[in-house]
Amino acid sequence: MDTAQQQQETRRQATLLDGKKISEQVRAELKSEVEAFRNEYPGFRPKLVAVQVGERSDSSVYIRQKEKACKEVGVEFEHVQLNEDIQQEELDAHVDRINHDNSVHGIIVQLPVPGHLSTRHIVHSILPSKDVDGFHAENIGHLSKRATEPFFQSCTPLGCIELLRRYNIDVSGMDAVVVGRSDIVGSPLAMMLTNLDATVTLCHSRTRRLEQKVRAADLVAVAVGSDEFIKAEWIKPGAVVIDVGMNARNDATRKAGYRWVGDVEASVREHASFATPVPGGVGPMTVAMLLSNVVAGAKRQHAEAAQMAIVPRALKLRTPVPSDIAIAGEHGPKPIAQLARELNLGAGEFEPYGAFAAKVPLSVLQRPSAEGRSARYVVVTGISPTPLGEGKSTVTVGLAQALYAHARRPAFACVRQPSQGPTFGIKGGAAGGGYAQVTPMTAMNLHLTGDIHAITAANNLVAAAVDARRFHEATQTDAQLLQRLCPRKKGAARTVAEPLRRRLERLGLGECSVDELDADQVRRLVRLDIDPERISWRRVLDTNDRFLREITVGEAASERGMARKTGFDIAVASEIMAVLALTSSLADMRERLARMVVGFSRAGEPITCDDLGVAGALAVLMRDALSPTLMQTLEGSPVFVHAGPFANIAHGNSSVVADRIALQLAGPRGFVVTEAGFGADIGFEKFVNIKCRASGLTPDAAVIVATVRALKMHGGGPDVVPGRPLPEAYTREDLPLLESGFSNLRRHIENVRSLGVRPIVAINAFDSDTPAELALVQRLALEAGAYDAVPTHLWAKGGQGAEDLANTVIRCCEDDEPATASDSFRFLYTDDMSIKQKIEIIAKQFYRAGSVSYSEEAESKIAMFEQCGWAKMPVCMAKTQYSFSANPALKGAPEGFDLPIRDIRASLGAGFIYPLCGAMQTLPGLPTRPCFYDIDVNPDTGDIQGLF
């Protein structure tokens, strides 16, 4: 074949690498991919943010093109337009904010930027995981390593590779020449071709014998930005040519006055087997690959959100078991930043409080779940306890340790924050115990992140506002009140605060100007006319102090005639604590705080915090407390510590938001172990009927913690008194006494099953328990309908002592035959029942009471609450934890008793009514020998001693 024939054959074989057509295919595929992913996971929202400094017209055109392309494939787009004179640190702050926004999966800064800004600095200020342009040194650097991969590859060279792939051009073994060594195109393209097993020569302006090298190449890629720099005759016949260049050449014959030419002569098509056209070749592929990178980044983040790393810490078990504080001192926790990384929390998703605790914001809940469901949900409850407690917190923490460190499943424990009252009183703290505890236990049991202090401050602000409003209404005329509440400065309109605007609306005066109100309307606006005899709001403190249960306020000379009787509750009994535990968001919390009722007017109208104008301030005080506190167990598994309502006087469960965030982070293979206070007649009942009703969550299993000691007490054993040695009945084998007391556990098993939840009995074993006693409890529990009954040794062995329990929990939660717990889960009562119906269903079905009696005050309040329309709320029984009845001395499983309701209160913010049964106190007192006798600080080291 002569030369002319060879040239004709080359022209006939040349194929255009049509970037426009391929980019349209890529976009269509991405659109389908995003739609399919979103159908399966509705929260999936890929997002690109483009930052533009200044208003260059060409940059604005490129931004609009990218925005249009994003919308086409279903990628959200945000354009951040910044002033041209912005300083570097201001720009850094904008980029940093976007870096830490987990709803954003890709960031680009449109280049060029004004000369006073550093392009290199900007490029490297974007997180590599969001650098969808692929410009960051870390991303480019990983291209040169065969053992690692970058988060993203540069879009233009990636577009070149995609063209080769789509046209089935195998570059393996080819001699390739890349002309141009920019960080944006040439260098990364050379590395990509090398990774595809081409032999690559990277040429640049100083390369000698460039023509010779190009003539020998099977593939030539050119990105030099120079008009037809590479001559067509240099190209070897049959070679592949990728022309990245886009150069404007003056052309008077064109309407625009110019035409686009590449870095390679257009006649190269007569030599090459494949060649990219200009325009319509590489250019369209750049934007397509940008979109591909954004979608890939969103899917990667989506998958990583459910890939919690399991990094256990080994325990140093010792015999005899040292004190809790000694064990905690021997097991240093991971730095909180390390734990956050293991949970895939971004820098903007946790706020450290010291080295070992952090607040986790509710924004984490905005992440889409990586699978069709979240983690398994397990609630830990117990039998009616002795005053020593049966180790429910220890089992909660130890089970999480066993699931995490031994079963190697993602696992969270969600526990309540301990109150200072019990910590310094009789019970001690609530960090678990022995080798199953939250660490650092000193931080957890003391101030931690200040949530209880915030609740105390907020609660007492309301109390101060109530009495202040009474005082000012008693000492001022309507006109004076109006001027102070809605001040008017000279010549200006009155200032009407938002709470007063809302009050106008509630009074039916929303359309009126304050100045248009008549005398009666002004009076209704400015006077709450609080009835001092019907103020329900009490002050709180986080200390056991019996002498503040009943007090008189307003005794100072300046408040003559304003004295009234009131009292204090323990801080964790505050309605604000219950609001924190049941809320779902900042907006929801703000609304709940506003509707809290503090008392009634003399006309019988409820007075809310919004009427007092204090709701916004409460939300400010509580804003930071809304985020749960992240800590860890001794074995390194994550723990959320949040809220702390008592179960005997409140609903007794950790927060809804902590459970929700944990379920999100643990992922579909994970487990969330949440604790419900005291026995199942109190904590579990409220978990189901109040917490689950509010959250919409459904438990997969319930663990009922029991001890041989407590069962013997319920069988008629002698009193268990803190601070005194246990009677011999509890330290020697006594099977008849144990079997007699099993009636209490049987009742709890029956109650849990009655609500459609599978009960697992965890026997918290002590050294004095005999094998025969443990075997008896196991047999009786199975006969009573428990899914299983498992002895545990958490206090002495940590997670290792609960491996059997962990395996049982996994088996129970993943056993869907014959029906899952969620299929049959149900509430004990419906919303539309009356208040008395709800009380009596709980009393008769859960407690087995024969009757319920109501004091005159309780009867009056029930009638008033129903008249106010509050009957649809659930009921939160305030009752002793030591018995199914209201009498703590009535042990075992009593039946047919009368349950006395002496008072009833409404918590509209929390969303429940709570009756007080018997002599239930809402502020505990200190014992003869409180825990604080043993607590001190080493003045030389600063170490806390004797906390436990």
Coordinates of C-alpha atoms in Angstrom, one line a residue, residues 261-648:
V261 CA -9.1 25.8 18.2
G262 CA -7.2 23.3 20.2
D263 CA -3.6 22.7 21.2
V264 CA -3.3 20.3 18.3
E265 CA -3.8 21.1 14.7
A266 CA -7.3 20.2 13.5
S267 CA -6.0 18.2 10.6
V268 CA -4.7 15.6 13.2
R269 CA -7.9 13.6 12.4
E270 CA -6.2 12.6 9.1
H271 CA -3.5 10.8 11.2
A272 CA -5.1 9.6 14.4
S273 CA -7.4 6.6 14.9
F274 CA -9.3 8.5 17.6
A275 CA -9.3 12.3 18.3
T276 CA -11.2 14.7 20.4
P277 CA -13.0 17.6 18.6
V278 CA -12.6 21.2 19.7
P279 CA -15.0 22.2 20.9
G280 CA -17.2 19.3 22.0
G281 CA -14.5 16.9 23.1
V282 CA -12.9 17.2 26.6
G283 CA -14.8 20.3 27.6
P284 CA -18.3 18.8 28.2
M285 CA -16.7 15.9 30.1
T286 CA -15.2 18.2 32.8
V287 CA -18.6 19.3 34.1
A288 CA -20.0 15.7 33.8
M289 CA -17.1 14.4 35.9
L290 CA -17.6 17.2 38.4
L291 CA -21.2 16.0 38.9
S292 CA -20.0 12.4 39.0
N293 CA -17.6 13.3 41.8
V294 CA -20.4 15.1 43.8
V295 CA -22.7 12.1 43.6
A296 CA -19.8 9.7 44.5
G297 CA -18.9 11.9 47.5
A298 CA -22.5 11.9 48.7
K299 CA -22.8 8.1 48.4
R300 CA -19.4 7.7 50.1
Q301 CA -20.5 9.9 53.0
H302 CA -23.9 8.1 53.1
A303 CA -22.1 4.7 53.4
E304 CA -19.5 5.9 56.0
A305 CA -22.3 7.3 58.2
A306 CA -23.2 3.7 59.1
Q307 CA -19.7 2.4 59.4
M308 CA -18.9 2.9 63.0
A309 CA -15.4 1.8 63.7
I310 CA -15.0 -0.6 66.6
V311 CA -11.8 0.0 68.6
P312 CA -12.1 -1.6 72.0
R313 CA -9.9 -0.9 75.0
A314 CA -8.7 -3.8 77.0
L315 CA -9.6 -4.1 80.7
K316 CA -7.1 -4.8 83.4
L317 CA -9.2 -7.1 85.6
R318 CA -8.1 -7.4 89.2
T319 CA -9.3 -9.5 92.1
P320 CA -10.6 -8.4 94.5
V321 CA -12.4 -5.8 92.5
P322 CA -11.1 -2.3 93.5
S323 CA -13.4 0.7 94.1
D324 CA -15.1 2.2 91.1
I325 CA -13.0 5.3 91.2
A326 CA -9.8 3.2 91.4
I327 CA -10.9 1.2 88.4
A328 CA -11.7 4.4 86.5
G329 CA -8.3 5.8 87.3
E330 CA -6.5 2.7 85.9
H331 CA -8.4 2.9 82.6
G332 CA -7.8 6.1 80.7
P333 CA -10.4 6.9 78.1
K334 CA -9.7 7.7 74.5
P335 CA -9.4 11.3 73.6
I336 CA -12.9 12.5 72.6
A337 CA -11.7 13.5 69.2
Q338 CA -10.6 10.0 68.5
L339 CA -13.9 8.6 69.6
A340 CA -15.7 11.1 67.4
R341 CA -13.6 10.0 64.4
E342 CA -14.5 6.4 65.0
L343 CA -18.1 7.4 64.9
N344 CA -17.6 9.3 61.6
L345 CA -18.5 12.6 63.2
G346 CA -17.2 15.6 61.3
A347 CA -15.4 18.5 63.0
G348 CA -18.7 20.4 63.1
E349 CA -20.6 17.5 64.6
F350 CA -19.1 17.5 68.1
E351 CA -18.1 20.2 70.5
P352 CA -15.4 19.0 73.0
Y353 CA -16.0 19.8 76.7
G354 CA -12.5 19.0 78.0
A355 CA -10.5 16.0 76.7
F356 CA -13.0 13.2 77.2
A357 CA -16.6 14.6 76.7
A358 CA -18.3 16.4 73.9
K359 CA -21.7 17.7 72.9
V360 CA -23.2 16.2 69.7
P361 CA -25.6 18.6 67.9
L362 CA -29.0 17.4 66.6
S363 CA -27.8 18.2 63.0
V364 CA -26.5 14.7 63.0
L365 CA -30.1 13.5 62.7
Q366 CA -30.2 15.2 59.2
R367 CA -28.0 12.5 57.8
P368 CA -29.8 10.0 55.7
S369 CA -29.8 6.4 57.1
A370 CA -27.3 4.3 55.1
E371 CA -29.7 1.3 55.1
G372 CA -33.4 0.8 55.2
R373 CA -33.4 0.8 59.0
S374 CA -31.4 2.0 61.9
A375 CA -29.9 0.0 64.8
R376 CA -31.7 -2.4 67.1
Y377 CA -33.3 -0.7 70.1
V378 CA -33.0 -2.4 73.5
V379 CA -34.4 -1.0 76.8
V380 CA -33.0 -2.0 80.1
T381 CA -35.4 -2.0 83.1
G382 CA -35.5 -4.0 86.3
I383 CA -37.5 -5.6 89.1
S384 CA -38.7 -3.6 92.1
P385 CA -35.3 -2.8 93.7
T386 CA -33.8 -2.8 97.2
P387 CA -32.6 0.6 98.5
L388 CA -29.1 -0.5 97.3
G389 CA -30.2 -0.7 93.7
E390 CA -29.8 -3.9 91.6
G391 CA -27.2 -2.7 89.1
K392 CA -29.5 -1.6 86.2
S393 CA -27.0 1.1 85.1
T394 CA -24.2 -1.4 85.4
V395 CA -26.0 -3.9 83.2
T396 CA -26.9 -1.1 80.7
V397 CA -23.2 -0.1 80.4
G398 CA -21.8 -3.6 80.6
L399 CA -24.2 -4.9 77.9
A400 CA -23.1 -2.1 75.6
Q401 CA -19.4 -3.1 76.4
A402 CA -20.1 -6.7 75.6
L403 CA -21.9 -6.0 72.3
Y404 CA -19.1 -3.6 71.2
A405 CA -15.9 -5.1 72.5
H406 CA -16.8 -8.8 72.5
A407 CA -19.6 -9.4 70.0
R408 CA -17.9 -6.7 67.8
R409 CA -21.2 -5.0 66.9
P410 CA -21.6 -1.2 66.8
A411 CA -23.2 -0.4 70.2
F412 CA -24.2 2.7 72.1
A413 CA -25.4 3.0 75.7
C414 CA -27.8 5.9 76.4
V415 CA -28.0 6.7 80.1
R416 CA -29.3 9.6 82.2
Q417 CA -27.1 12.2 83.8
P418 CA -26.7 11.6 87.5
S419 CA -28.3 14.0 89.9
Q420 CA -26.1 15.6 92.6
G421 CA -28.8 14.8 95.1
P422 CA -28.3 11.0 95.1
T423 CA -24.6 11.4 94.4
F424 CA -24.0 13.1 97.7
G425 CA -27.0 11.5 99.4
I426 CA -27.7 7.8 99.8
K427 CA -27.6 6.1 96.4
G428 CA -24.4 7.4 94.9
G429 CA -23.9 8.1 91.3
A430 CA -25.1 6.5 88.1
A431 CA -22.1 5.8 86.0
G432 CA -22.4 2.0 86.4
G433 CA -20.0 0.2 88.6
G434 CA -16.9 -2.0 88.8
Y435 CA -15.6 -2.9 85.3
A436 CA -18.8 -1.7 83.7
Q437 CA -19.0 2.0 84.0
V438 CA -18.9 5.3 82.0
T439 CA -15.6 7.1 82.2
P440 CA -14.4 9.6 83.4
M441 CA -16.9 8.7 86.2
T442 CA -15.9 11.7 88.2
A443 CA -17.0 14.1 85.4
M444 CA -20.2 12.2 84.8
N445 CA -21.2 12.2 88.4
L446 CA -20.5 15.8 89.1
H447 CA -21.1 18.8 86.8
L448 CA -20.5 17.2 83.4
T449 CA -21.5 19.7 80.8
G450 CA -23.8 21.7 83.1
D451 CA -27.2 20.5 81.7
I452 CA -28.7 20.1 85.2
H453 CA -27.4 23.5 86.2
A454 CA -29.1 24.9 83.0
I455 CA -32.4 23.3 84.0
T456 CA -32.1 24.6 87.5
A457 CA -31.4 28.1 86.3
A458 CA -34.3 28.0 83.8
N459 CA -36.8 26.6 86.3
N460 CA -36.0 29.2 88.9
L461 CA -36.2 32.0 86.3
V462 CA -39.8 30.9 85.8
A463 CA -40.4 30.9 89.5
A464 CA -38.9 34.4 89.8
A465 CA -41.0 35.6 86.9
V466 CA -44.2 34.3 88.5
D467 CA -43.7 36.2 91.8
A468 CA -42.3 39.3 90.1
R469 CA -45.4 39.5 87.9
R470 CA -47.7 39.2 90.9
F471 CA -45.7 41.9 92.7
H472 CA -45.8 44.4 89.8
E473 CA -49.4 43.8 89.1
A474 CA -50.2 44.5 92.7
T475 CA -48.3 47.8 92.8
Q476 CA -49.1 49.4 89.4
T477 CA -52.1 50.7 87.5
D478 CA -53.1 49.3 84.2
A479 CA -51.6 52.3 82.4
Q480 CA -48.3 51.9 84.2
L481 CA -48.2 48.2 83.4
L482 CA -48.9 49.0 79.7
Q483 CA -46.1 51.6 79.6
R484 CA -43.6 49.2 81.1
L485 CA -44.7 46.2 79.1
C486 CA -45.1 48.1 75.8
P487 CA -42.9 51.1 76.2
R488 CA -43.3 54.2 74.0
K489 CA -40.5 56.7 73.5
K490 CA -41.2 60.2 72.4
G491 CA -42.8 60.3 69.0
A492 CA -42.4 56.6 68.4
A493 CA -44.8 53.7 68.2
R494 CA -45.1 51.4 71.2
T495 CA -42.6 48.5 71.3
V496 CA -44.7 45.3 71.5
A497 CA -42.6 42.2 72.3
E498 CA -43.4 38.9 70.5
P499 CA -44.8 37.3 73.7
L500 CA -47.3 40.2 74.0
R501 CA -48.2 39.9 70.3
R502 CA -49.0 36.2 70.9
R503 CA -51.0 37.1 74.0
L504 CA -53.0 39.6 71.9
E505 CA -53.8 36.8 69.5
R506 CA -54.9 34.4 72.2
L507 CA -57.2 37.2 73.6
G508 CA -58.7 37.6 70.1
L509 CA -57.1 41.1 69.7
G510 CA -54.5 40.2 67.1
E511 CA -55.8 42.7 64.6
C512 CA -55.8 45.6 67.0
S513 CA -53.1 48.1 67.6
V514 CA -52.2 48.4 71.3
D515 CA -53.1 52.1 71.2
E516 CA -56.6 51.1 69.9
L517 CA -57.4 48.9 72.9
D518 CA -60.1 50.1 75.3
A519 CA -59.6 50.0 79.1
D520 CA -61.0 46.5 79.6
Q521 CA -58.8 45.1 76.7
V522 CA -55.7 46.8 78.1
R523 CA -56.5 45.2 81.5
R524 CA -56.8 41.8 79.9
L525 CA -53.5 42.3 78.1
V526 CA -51.4 43.5 80.9
R527 CA -52.8 41.6 83.9
L528 CA -52.4 37.9 84.3
D529 CA -54.1 38.1 87.7
I530 CA -52.3 35.0 89.0
D531 CA -54.1 33.3 91.8
P532 CA -51.5 32.7 94.6
E533 CA -53.4 29.7 95.8
R534 CA -53.2 28.0 92.4
I535 CA -49.6 28.5 91.5
S536 CA -48.2 25.1 90.6
W537 CA -44.7 26.0 89.7
R538 CA -42.1 25.3 92.4
R539 CA -38.4 26.1 92.7
V540 CA -35.8 23.4 92.3
L541 CA -32.3 22.6 93.4
D542 CA -30.0 19.6 92.7
T543 CA -29.4 18.8 96.4
N544 CA -31.4 16.5 98.8
D545 CA -32.7 19.0 101.3
R546 CA -35.9 18.0 103.1
F547 CA -36.2 21.4 104.8
L548 CA -37.1 23.1 101.5
R549 CA -40.0 20.8 100.7
E550 CA -42.4 23.5 102.1
I551 CA -41.3 27.1 102.4
T552 CA -42.8 30.6 102.6
V553 CA -41.7 33.3 100.1
G554 CA -42.3 37.0 100.1
E555 CA -41.4 37.7 103.8
A556 CA -39.2 40.7 103.2
A557 CA -40.4 44.2 104.1
S558 CA -40.5 45.2 100.5
E559 CA -42.9 42.3 99.7
R560 CA -45.4 42.9 102.5
G561 CA -48.7 41.3 101.8
M562 CA -47.2 39.1 99.0
A563 CA -46.2 36.1 101.2
R564 CA -47.3 32.6 100.0
K565 CA -46.5 29.0 100.7
T566 CA -44.5 27.1 98.1
G567 CA -41.6 24.7 98.1
F568 CA -38.7 23.1 96.2
D569 CA -38.4 19.9 94.2
I570 CA -35.2 18.1 93.1
A571 CA -34.0 19.6 89.9
V572 CA -34.4 16.4 87.9
A573 CA -38.2 16.5 88.8
S574 CA -38.5 19.9 87.0
E575 CA -40.9 19.9 84.1
I576 CA -38.0 21.4 82.1
M577 CA -36.1 18.2 82.6
A578 CA -39.0 16.2 81.2
V579 CA -39.2 18.7 78.3
L580 CA -35.5 18.1 77.6
A581 CA -35.9 14.4 77.7
L582 CA -38.9 14.3 75.3
T583 CA -38.2 17.0 72.8
S584 CA -37.2 16.4 69.2
S585 CA -35.6 19.7 68.1
L586 CA -34.8 23.2 69.2
A587 CA -38.1 24.5 67.7
D588 CA -40.0 21.8 69.5
M589 CA -38.3 22.5 72.8
R590 CA -39.0 26.3 72.4
E591 CA -42.7 25.5 71.8
R592 CA -42.9 23.1 74.8
L593 CA -41.2 25.6 77.1
A594 CA -43.8 28.2 76.0
R595 CA -46.8 26.1 76.8
M596 CA -45.7 25.1 80.3
V597 CA -48.4 26.0 82.8
V598 CA -47.3 27.8 86.0
G599 CA -50.7 28.2 87.6
F600 CA -54.1 29.7 87.1
S601 CA -55.6 33.1 87.1
R602 CA -58.4 34.0 89.6
A603 CA -60.8 33.5 86.7
G604 CA -59.6 29.9 86.3
E605 CA -57.5 30.5 83.1
P606 CA -54.2 28.6 82.8
I607 CA -51.1 30.9 82.8
T608 CA -48.2 29.7 80.6
C609 CA -44.5 30.7 80.4
D610 CA -45.4 32.4 77.1
D611 CA -47.9 34.6 79.0
L612 CA -45.0 35.5 81.4
G613 CA -42.8 36.4 78.4
V614 CA -40.1 34.1 79.6
A615 CA -40.2 31.2 77.1
G616 CA -37.5 32.7 74.8
A617 CA -35.1 33.2 77.7
L618 CA -35.7 29.6 78.8
A619 CA -34.8 28.4 75.3
V620 CA -31.6 30.4 75.4
L621 CA -30.7 28.9 78.8
M622 CA -31.5 25.4 77.5
R623 CA -30.1 25.7 74.0
D624 CA -26.7 24.0 74.7
A625 CA -28.3 21.4 77.0
L626 CA -30.4 20.2 74.1
S627 CA -27.3 18.4 72.6
P628 CA -26.5 15.0 74.3
T629 CA -23.1 14.5 75.8
L630 CA -20.8 11.9 74.2
M631 CA -18.7 9.9 76.6
Q632 CA -17.4 6.3 76.6
T633 CA -17.3 3.1 78.6
L634 CA -14.2 1.6 80.2
E635 CA -13.9 -0.6 77.1
G636 CA -14.1 2.3 74.7
S637 CA -17.7 2.0 73.4
P638 CA -19.7 5.2 73.0
V639 CA -22.2 6.5 75.5
F640 CA -24.7 9.3 75.3
V641 CA -25.4 10.9 78.7
H642 CA -28.4 13.1 78.5
A643 CA -31.3 14.2 80.7
G644 CA -32.0 12.7 84.1
P645 CA -35.6 12.6 85.1
F646 CA -36.3 10.3 88.1
A647 CA -38.7 7.4 87.4
N648 CA -40.5 7.6 90.7

